[in-house]
RNA sequence: GGUCUGGUAGCUCAGCUGGAUAGAGCAACAGCCUUCUAAGCUGUGGGUCGCGGGUUCGAAUCCCGCCCGGAUCACCA
């Protein structure tokens, strides 16, 4: 039972006794005492004032007097706030118990656990990953870790959009202008190579449009009539007809892209348990839509297109199959859902996709429900905000796209620069370890920078300003961890005798209290789908430790029992920081 | 226009299931390294919480209206 639960039970009894109030949980408001007052927990007594028919301060005083006992050592009443000082014994035992539980705060995953599938990343295969994908990947990975810590069996998945007109454009441009260039011959990562040809297509295509317009054609027509576009569409048709040559080229170029993506994912530290490809799922979607039509869930128009009528759900009508029988985005998502449900006993399906697709997922949820997928109605669209640059959204045409690979490399390079002289204080440090530290710190800075922002909100990234390594940052927390680890290594060399009663410092109690919040923080992060909650917690914990570390010595503390206590406290904090960072996908270095 | 979403310090963000004098970081300024890692600690300055009403003992937080920004409402994905 937590401290809050114990106190709440006592308050319930006292309030009944004193004023005859049958208090419900909502009326018992316990909060952390503000630092300017003495105490650890504060009871807000306003909810009882009316029934008590007394002044708030007096009610607080009366309740306080009755609460004093084993748990509540003393109290002070300020207006309607009852600030309680919790007995030191409680905190000492509390830390003892937490220290013994290596997985404190984490709910174990059992065979009975429900299964949550988390889809994230979901790239197109015509260009490399950019900053927007970075946010997606980091959120997806982190939320998977967080849900697992909440006791879900989690399956991480990725849907790769490997077919369609966009990849044909790259293929076509490569055929015409590529001269057989390969990742090997050019030294480019496969995804970047394909991305370059996608850009090349766009450039040549626009040239053609301009020529047609100059020749007197209006722009709309020119866009459709440009020879390159016609060729790309012809290629898509050939692809759908399984033309061996087109398929072979498609496979070759996609494989290049995947090799490139794999490198990026690896550097980012994310992975998937299973990957789906739209080239495999879109036909399945068609079948499902046709089934739905037979069952009268959808209807066919005269031009042979298939629609879902969502007007009863307050939405409009939604196209599911084009008049030429080809599938649209929605069709593919239905097919993917079908295959996933065939492969896994999904209890909850989570889609990590940008907020620009909210409407799409609202519709998908209704459609899946109609088609009889149990998770359809309750599917979660983990909708996150855009990453904006100082002058607005990223636009590939304006060359303002922040490339994921370049960004990570730059962060690691920055970390290297920063750590260059700091790392000198460490003994026996070799280049390999230095590089490893720079990698962890650089990526830690980037990941924390992105994850600390409420996922639902748009966030700003300024490429001109490098991401900080001081203050509320990943490296700050990593540094705190490294510091503790350094102390603990030294502590291991000396005997720690845990005997005798000790008195705790306020900052020590503050730290223990913080640690007791960890389970709730994980729970809240899971319920709200918010890694930012973990970030805020890790930061506050690190901050509190640094303040303690500054004021008190751990290893030079003369009192043996105190010293042993502080070593244990530090160890628990290091562990908690490491676990919190793990939930964010951020590694912590032993030294930095 | 309909729907959704945001507006908090110069900048980036917390706080939003109502509680005490609205918090961090960056930037600025002032201190602290013969002592366990100074990527740290301590302090100063900086706010009509978009505006106006309402509910309440109490509103940045809840409700209504308005202003400003973003997203979305495709036989694109």
CSV table of C-alpha atoms in Angstrom, one decimal, chain A residues 133-400:
chain,number,residue,atom,x,y,z
A,133,UNK,CA,10.2,10.3,-39.3
A,134,UNK,CA,12.7,10.7,-36.4
A,135,UNK,CA,9.9,12.0,-34.2
A,136,UNK,CA,7.7,9.2,-35.3
A,137,UNK,CA,10.3,6.5,-34.7
A,138,UNK,CA,11.3,7.9,-31.3
A,139,UNK,CA,7.8,8.2,-30.1
A,140,UNK,CA,6.9,4.7,-31.5
A,141,UNK,CA,9.8,3.0,-29.9
A,142,UNK,CA,9.4,4.8,-26.6
A,143,UNK,CA,5.7,4.2,-26.3
A,144,UNK,CA,6.3,0.5,-27.0
A,145,UNK,CA,8.7,0.4,-24.1
A,146,UNK,CA,6.4,2.3,-21.9
A,147,UNK,CA,3.4,0.0,-22.6
A,148,UNK,CA,5.6,-3.0,-22.0
A,149,UNK,CA,6.5,-1.5,-18.6
A,150,UNK,CA,2.8,-1.3,-18.0
A,151,UNK,CA,2.4,-5.0,-18.5
A,152,UNK,CA,1.4,-5.2,-22.1
A,153,UNK,CA,2.7,-7.8,-24.5
A,154,UNK,CA,3.9,-5.5,-27.2
A,155,UNK,CA,4.5,-6.3,-30.9
A,156,UNK,CA,6.3,-3.5,-32.8
A,157,UNK,CA,5.4,-3.3,-36.4
A,158,UNK,CA,6.1,-1.3,-39.5
A,159,UNK,CA,4.1,-0.8,-42.6
A,160,UNK,CA,6.3,-0.1,-45.6
A,161,UNK,CA,4.7,1.7,-48.5
A,162,UNK,CA,6.7,0.0,-51.2
A,163,UNK,CA,4.4,0.4,-54.1
A,164,UNK,CA,2.7,3.1,-56.0
A,165,UNK,CA,3.5,5.9,-58.3
A,166,UNK,CA,6.2,7.5,-56.1
A,167,UNK,CA,8.5,4.5,-56.4
A,168,UNK,CA,7.9,4.3,-60.1
A,169,UNK,CA,9.1,7.9,-60.5
A,170,UNK,CA,12.4,7.0,-58.9
A,171,UNK,CA,12.7,3.9,-61.0
A,172,UNK,CA,12.0,5.8,-64.2
A,173,UNK,CA,14.5,8.6,-63.4
A,174,UNK,CA,17.1,6.0,-62.5
A,175,UNK,CA,16.5,4.2,-65.8
A,176,UNK,CA,16.8,7.4,-67.8
A,177,UNK,CA,19.5,9.3,-66.0
A,178,UNK,CA,21.2,6.8,-63.8
A,179,UNK,CA,23.7,5.1,-66.0
A,180,UNK,CA,23.5,2.1,-63.9
A,181,UNK,CA,24.5,3.9,-60.7
A,182,UNK,CA,24.4,1.7,-57.6
A,183,UNK,CA,25.0,2.3,-53.9
A,184,UNK,CA,28.4,0.5,-54.3
A,185,UNK,CA,29.5,2.5,-57.4
A,186,UNK,CA,28.4,5.8,-55.9
A,187,UNK,CA,29.2,5.2,-52.2
A,188,UNK,CA,25.7,6.5,-51.4
A,189,UNK,CA,23.3,4.9,-49.0
A,190,UNK,CA,20.6,3.2,-51.0
A,191,UNK,CA,17.8,5.3,-49.6
A,192,UNK,CA,19.6,8.5,-50.4
A,193,UNK,CA,20.4,7.3,-53.9
A,194,UNK,CA,16.8,6.5,-54.6
A,195,UNK,CA,15.8,9.8,-53.0
A,196,UNK,CA,18.1,11.6,-55.4
A,197,UNK,CA,16.4,10.1,-58.4
A,198,UNK,CA,13.0,11.0,-57.0
A,199,UNK,CA,14.1,14.6,-56.9
A,200,UNK,CA,15.6,14.2,-60.3
A,201,UNK,CA,12.2,13.0,-61.6
A,202,UNK,CA,10.5,16.0,-60.1
A,203,UNK,CA,13.0,18.4,-61.7
A,204,UNK,CA,12.7,16.9,-65.2
A,205,UNK,CA,9.0,16.6,-64.9
A,206,UNK,CA,8.6,20.3,-64.0
A,207,UNK,CA,10.8,21.2,-66.9
A,208,UNK,CA,8.4,19.3,-69.2
A,209,UNK,CA,5.4,21.0,-67.7
A,210,UNK,CA,7.0,24.4,-68.2
A,211,UNK,CA,7.7,23.6,-71.8
A,212,UNK,CA,4.1,22.5,-72.4
A,213,UNK,CA,2.7,25.6,-70.7
A,214,UNK,CA,5.0,27.7,-72.8
A,215,UNK,CA,3.5,25.9,-75.8
A,216,UNK,CA,0.1,27.2,-74.9
A,217,UNK,CA,-1.2,24.4,-72.7
A,218,UNK,CA,-2.9,25.1,-69.4
A,219,UNK,CA,-1.1,23.9,-66.3
A,220,UNK,CA,-3.6,21.3,-65.2
A,221,UNK,CA,-3.5,19.6,-68.5
A,222,UNK,CA,0.2,19.9,-68.8
A,223,UNK,CA,0.7,18.1,-65.5
A,224,UNK,CA,-1.3,15.1,-66.8
A,225,UNK,CA,0.1,15.2,-70.3
A,226,UNK,CA,3.8,15.5,-69.5
A,227,UNK,CA,5.5,12.5,-71.1
A,228,UNK,CA,7.4,11.6,-67.9
A,229,UNK,CA,4.2,11.3,-65.9
A,230,UNK,CA,2.6,9.2,-68.5
A,231,UNK,CA,5.6,6.9,-68.5
A,232,UNK,CA,5.5,6.6,-64.7
A,233,UNK,CA,1.8,5.7,-64.9
A,234,UNK,CA,2.5,3.1,-67.6
A,235,UNK,CA,5.2,1.7,-65.4
A,236,UNK,CA,2.8,1.4,-62.4
A,237,UNK,CA,0.4,-0.4,-64.6
A,238,UNK,CA,3.1,-2.8,-65.7
A,239,UNK,CA,4.0,-3.3,-62.1
A,240,UNK,CA,0.5,-4.3,-61.3
A,241,UNK,CA,0.5,-6.7,-64.2
A,242,UNK,CA,3.5,-8.3,-62.8
A,243,UNK,CA,5.8,-7.4,-65.7
A,244,UNK,CA,9.0,-9.3,-64.9
A,245,UNK,CA,11.4,-6.5,-65.9
A,246,UNK,CA,9.6,-3.8,-63.9
A,247,UNK,CA,9.3,-6.1,-60.9
A,248,UNK,CA,12.9,-7.0,-61.0
A,249,UNK,CA,13.9,-3.3,-61.1
A,250,UNK,CA,11.4,-2.5,-58.4
A,251,UNK,CA,12.8,-5.3,-56.2
A,252,UNK,CA,16.4,-4.2,-56.8
A,253,UNK,CA,15.8,-0.6,-55.9
A,254,UNK,CA,13.6,-1.4,-52.9
A,255,UNK,CA,16.3,-3.6,-51.6
A,256,UNK,CA,18.8,-0.7,-51.8
A,257,UNK,CA,16.4,1.4,-49.8
A,258,UNK,CA,15.8,-1.2,-47.1
A,259,UNK,CA,19.6,-1.6,-46.6
A,260,UNK,CA,19.7,2.2,-46.2
A,261,UNK,CA,16.7,2.2,-43.8
A,262,UNK,CA,18.2,-0.6,-41.7
A,263,UNK,CA,21.3,1.5,-41.1
A,264,UNK,CA,19.3,4.5,-40.1
A,265,UNK,CA,17.1,2.4,-37.7
A,266,UNK,CA,20.1,0.8,-36.2
A,267,UNK,CA,21.8,4.1,-35.5
A,268,UNK,CA,18.5,5.4,-34.1
A,269,UNK,CA,18.2,2.3,-31.9
A,270,UNK,CA,14.8,1.2,-33.0
A,271,UNK,CA,13.6,-2.1,-34.4
A,272,UNK,CA,10.5,-4.0,-35.3
A,273,UNK,CA,9.1,-7.5,-34.4
A,274,UNK,CA,7.3,-7.8,-37.7
A,275,UNK,CA,7.2,-5.8,-40.9
A,276,UNK,CA,4.4,-5.6,-43.4
A,277,UNK,CA,4.6,-4.4,-47.0
A,278,UNK,CA,1.8,-2.7,-48.8
A,279,UNK,CA,2.6,-4.6,-51.9
A,280,UNK,CA,1.4,-7.7,-49.9
A,281,UNK,CA,-1.5,-6.1,-48.1
A,282,UNK,CA,-3.3,-4.0,-50.7
A,283,UNK,CA,-4.8,-7.0,-52.5
A,284,UNK,CA,-6.0,-8.3,-49.2
A,285,UNK,CA,-7.7,-5.0,-48.6
A,286,UNK,CA,-9.5,-5.3,-51.9
A,287,UNK,CA,-10.9,-8.6,-50.9
A,288,UNK,CA,-12.1,-7.3,-47.6
A,289,UNK,CA,-13.8,-4.4,-49.3
A,290,UNK,CA,-15.5,-6.7,-51.8
A,291,UNK,CA,-16.6,-8.9,-48.9
A,292,UNK,CA,-18.0,-5.8,-47.2
A,293,UNK,CA,-19.9,-4.9,-50.4
A,294,UNK,CA,-21.4,-8.4,-50.6
A,295,UNK,CA,-22.5,-8.2,-47.0
A,296,UNK,CA,-24.1,-4.9,-47.7
A,297,UNK,CA,-21.8,-2.8,-45.6
A,298,UNK,CA,-20.6,-0.8,-48.6
A,299,UNK,CA,-22.1,0.0,-51.9
A,300,UNK,CA,-21.1,0.2,-55.5
A,301,UNK,CA,-21.8,3.2,-57.7
A,302,UNK,CA,-22.7,3.2,-61.4
A,303,UNK,CA,-19.1,3.9,-62.4
A,304,UNK,CA,-18.1,0.7,-60.5
A,305,UNK,CA,-16.4,2.5,-57.6
A,306,UNK,CA,-17.1,1.2,-54.1
A,307,UNK,CA,-18.0,3.5,-51.2
A,308,UNK,CA,-18.7,3.4,-47.5
A,309,UNK,CA,-21.6,5.6,-46.3
A,310,UNK,CA,-20.5,7.1,-43.0
A,311,UNK,CA,-23.2,9.8,-42.8
A,312,UNK,CA,-24.8,8.0,-39.8
A,313,UNK,CA,-21.5,8.4,-38.0
A,314,UNK,CA,-21.5,12.1,-38.7
A,315,UNK,CA,-19.0,11.8,-41.5
A,316,UNK,CA,-19.4,11.8,-45.2
A,317,UNK,CA,-19.0,9.1,-47.8
A,318,UNK,CA,-15.6,7.5,-48.3
A,319,UNK,CA,-14.1,5.9,-51.4
A,320,UNK,CA,-12.7,2.4,-50.9
A,321,UNK,CA,-12.1,1.2,-54.5
A,322,UNK,CA,-11.6,3.4,-57.5
A,323,UNK,CA,-13.8,3.0,-60.6
A,324,UNK,CA,-10.9,1.2,-62.3
A,325,UNK,CA,-10.8,-1.3,-59.5
A,326,UNK,CA,-7.5,-0.1,-58.0
A,327,UNK,CA,-7.2,0.4,-54.2
A,328,UNK,CA,-6.7,3.6,-52.3
A,329,UNK,CA,-4.8,4.3,-49.0
A,330,UNK,CA,-7.8,3.2,-46.9
A,331,UNK,CA,-8.1,-0.1,-48.7
A,332,UNK,CA,-4.5,-0.9,-48.0
A,333,UNK,CA,-4.9,-0.1,-44.3
A,334,UNK,CA,-7.9,-2.5,-44.1
A,335,UNK,CA,-5.8,-5.2,-45.8
A,336,UNK,CA,-2.9,-4.7,-43.4
A,337,UNK,CA,-5.2,-4.8,-40.5
A,338,UNK,CA,-6.7,-8.1,-41.7
A,339,UNK,CA,-3.3,-9.7,-42.1
A,340,UNK,CA,-2.1,-8.5,-38.7
A,341,UNK,CA,-5.2,-9.8,-37.0
A,342,UNK,CA,-4.6,-13.1,-38.8
A,343,UNK,CA,-1.0,-13.2,-37.5
A,344,UNK,CA,-1.6,-12.0,-33.9
A,345,UNK,CA,-4.3,-12.1,-31.2
A,346,UNK,CA,-4.4,-8.3,-31.1
A,347,UNK,CA,-6.2,-6.8,-28.1
A,348,UNK,CA,-5.2,-3.2,-28.9
A,349,UNK,CA,-3.9,-1.7,-32.1
A,350,UNK,CA,-1.9,1.5,-31.9
A,351,UNK,CA,-1.0,3.6,-34.9
A,352,UNK,CA,1.8,6.1,-34.5
A,353,UNK,CA,0.9,8.5,-37.3
A,354,UNK,CA,1.0,12.3,-37.6
A,355,UNK,CA,-2.1,14.4,-36.6
A,356,UNK,CA,-2.7,15.3,-40.3
A,357,UNK,CA,-4.2,11.9,-40.6
A,358,UNK,CA,-6.8,12.1,-37.8
A,359,UNK,CA,-9.7,11.9,-40.2
A,360,UNK,CA,-8.3,8.9,-41.9
A,361,UNK,CA,-8.1,7.0,-38.7
A,362,UNK,CA,-11.5,8.0,-37.5
A,363,UNK,CA,-12.8,6.5,-40.7
A,364,UNK,CA,-10.6,3.4,-40.5
A,365,UNK,CA,-11.8,2.8,-37.0
A,366,UNK,CA,-15.4,2.8,-38.1
A,367,UNK,CA,-14.7,0.6,-41.2
A,368,UNK,CA,-12.7,-2.0,-39.2
A,369,UNK,CA,-15.5,-2.1,-36.7
A,370,UNK,CA,-18.0,-2.7,-39.4
A,371,UNK,CA,-15.9,-5.4,-41.0
A,372,UNK,CA,-15.9,-7.2,-37.7
A,373,UNK,CA,-12.4,-6.6,-36.4
A,374,UNK,CA,-12.6,-6.6,-32.6
A,375,UNK,CA,-9.9,-4.0,-32.2
A,376,UNK,CA,-11.3,-1.7,-34.8
A,377,UNK,CA,-13.6,0.4,-32.6
A,378,UNK,CA,-11.0,0.9,-29.9
A,379,UNK,CA,-8.0,1.4,-32.1
A,380,UNK,CA,-5.7,4.1,-30.9
A,381,UNK,CA,-4.4,6.7,-33.3
A,382,UNK,CA,-1.4,8.0,-31.4
A,383,UNK,CA,-1.5,11.3,-33.2
A,384,UNK,CA,1.5,13.5,-32.8
A,385,UNK,CA,2.2,17.0,-34.0
A,386,UNK,CA,4.4,18.2,-36.8
A,387,UNK,CA,8.0,19.2,-36.5
A,388,UNK,CA,8.3,22.7,-37.7
A,389,UNK,CA,11.3,24.7,-38.8
A,390,UNK,CA,11.6,28.5,-38.0
A,391,UNK,CA,10.0,29.3,-41.3
A,392,UNK,CA,7.3,26.7,-41.3
A,393,UNK,CA,7.0,23.1,-42.4
A,394,UNK,CA,9.7,21.1,-44.0
A,395,UNK,CA,9.4,21.1,-47.8
A,396,UNK,CA,11.4,18.8,-49.9
A,397,UNK,CA,11.0,21.1,-52.9
A,398,UNK,CA,12.6,24.0,-51.1
A,399,UNK,CA,15.3,21.8,-49.8
A,400,UNK,CA,14.5,22.5,-46.2
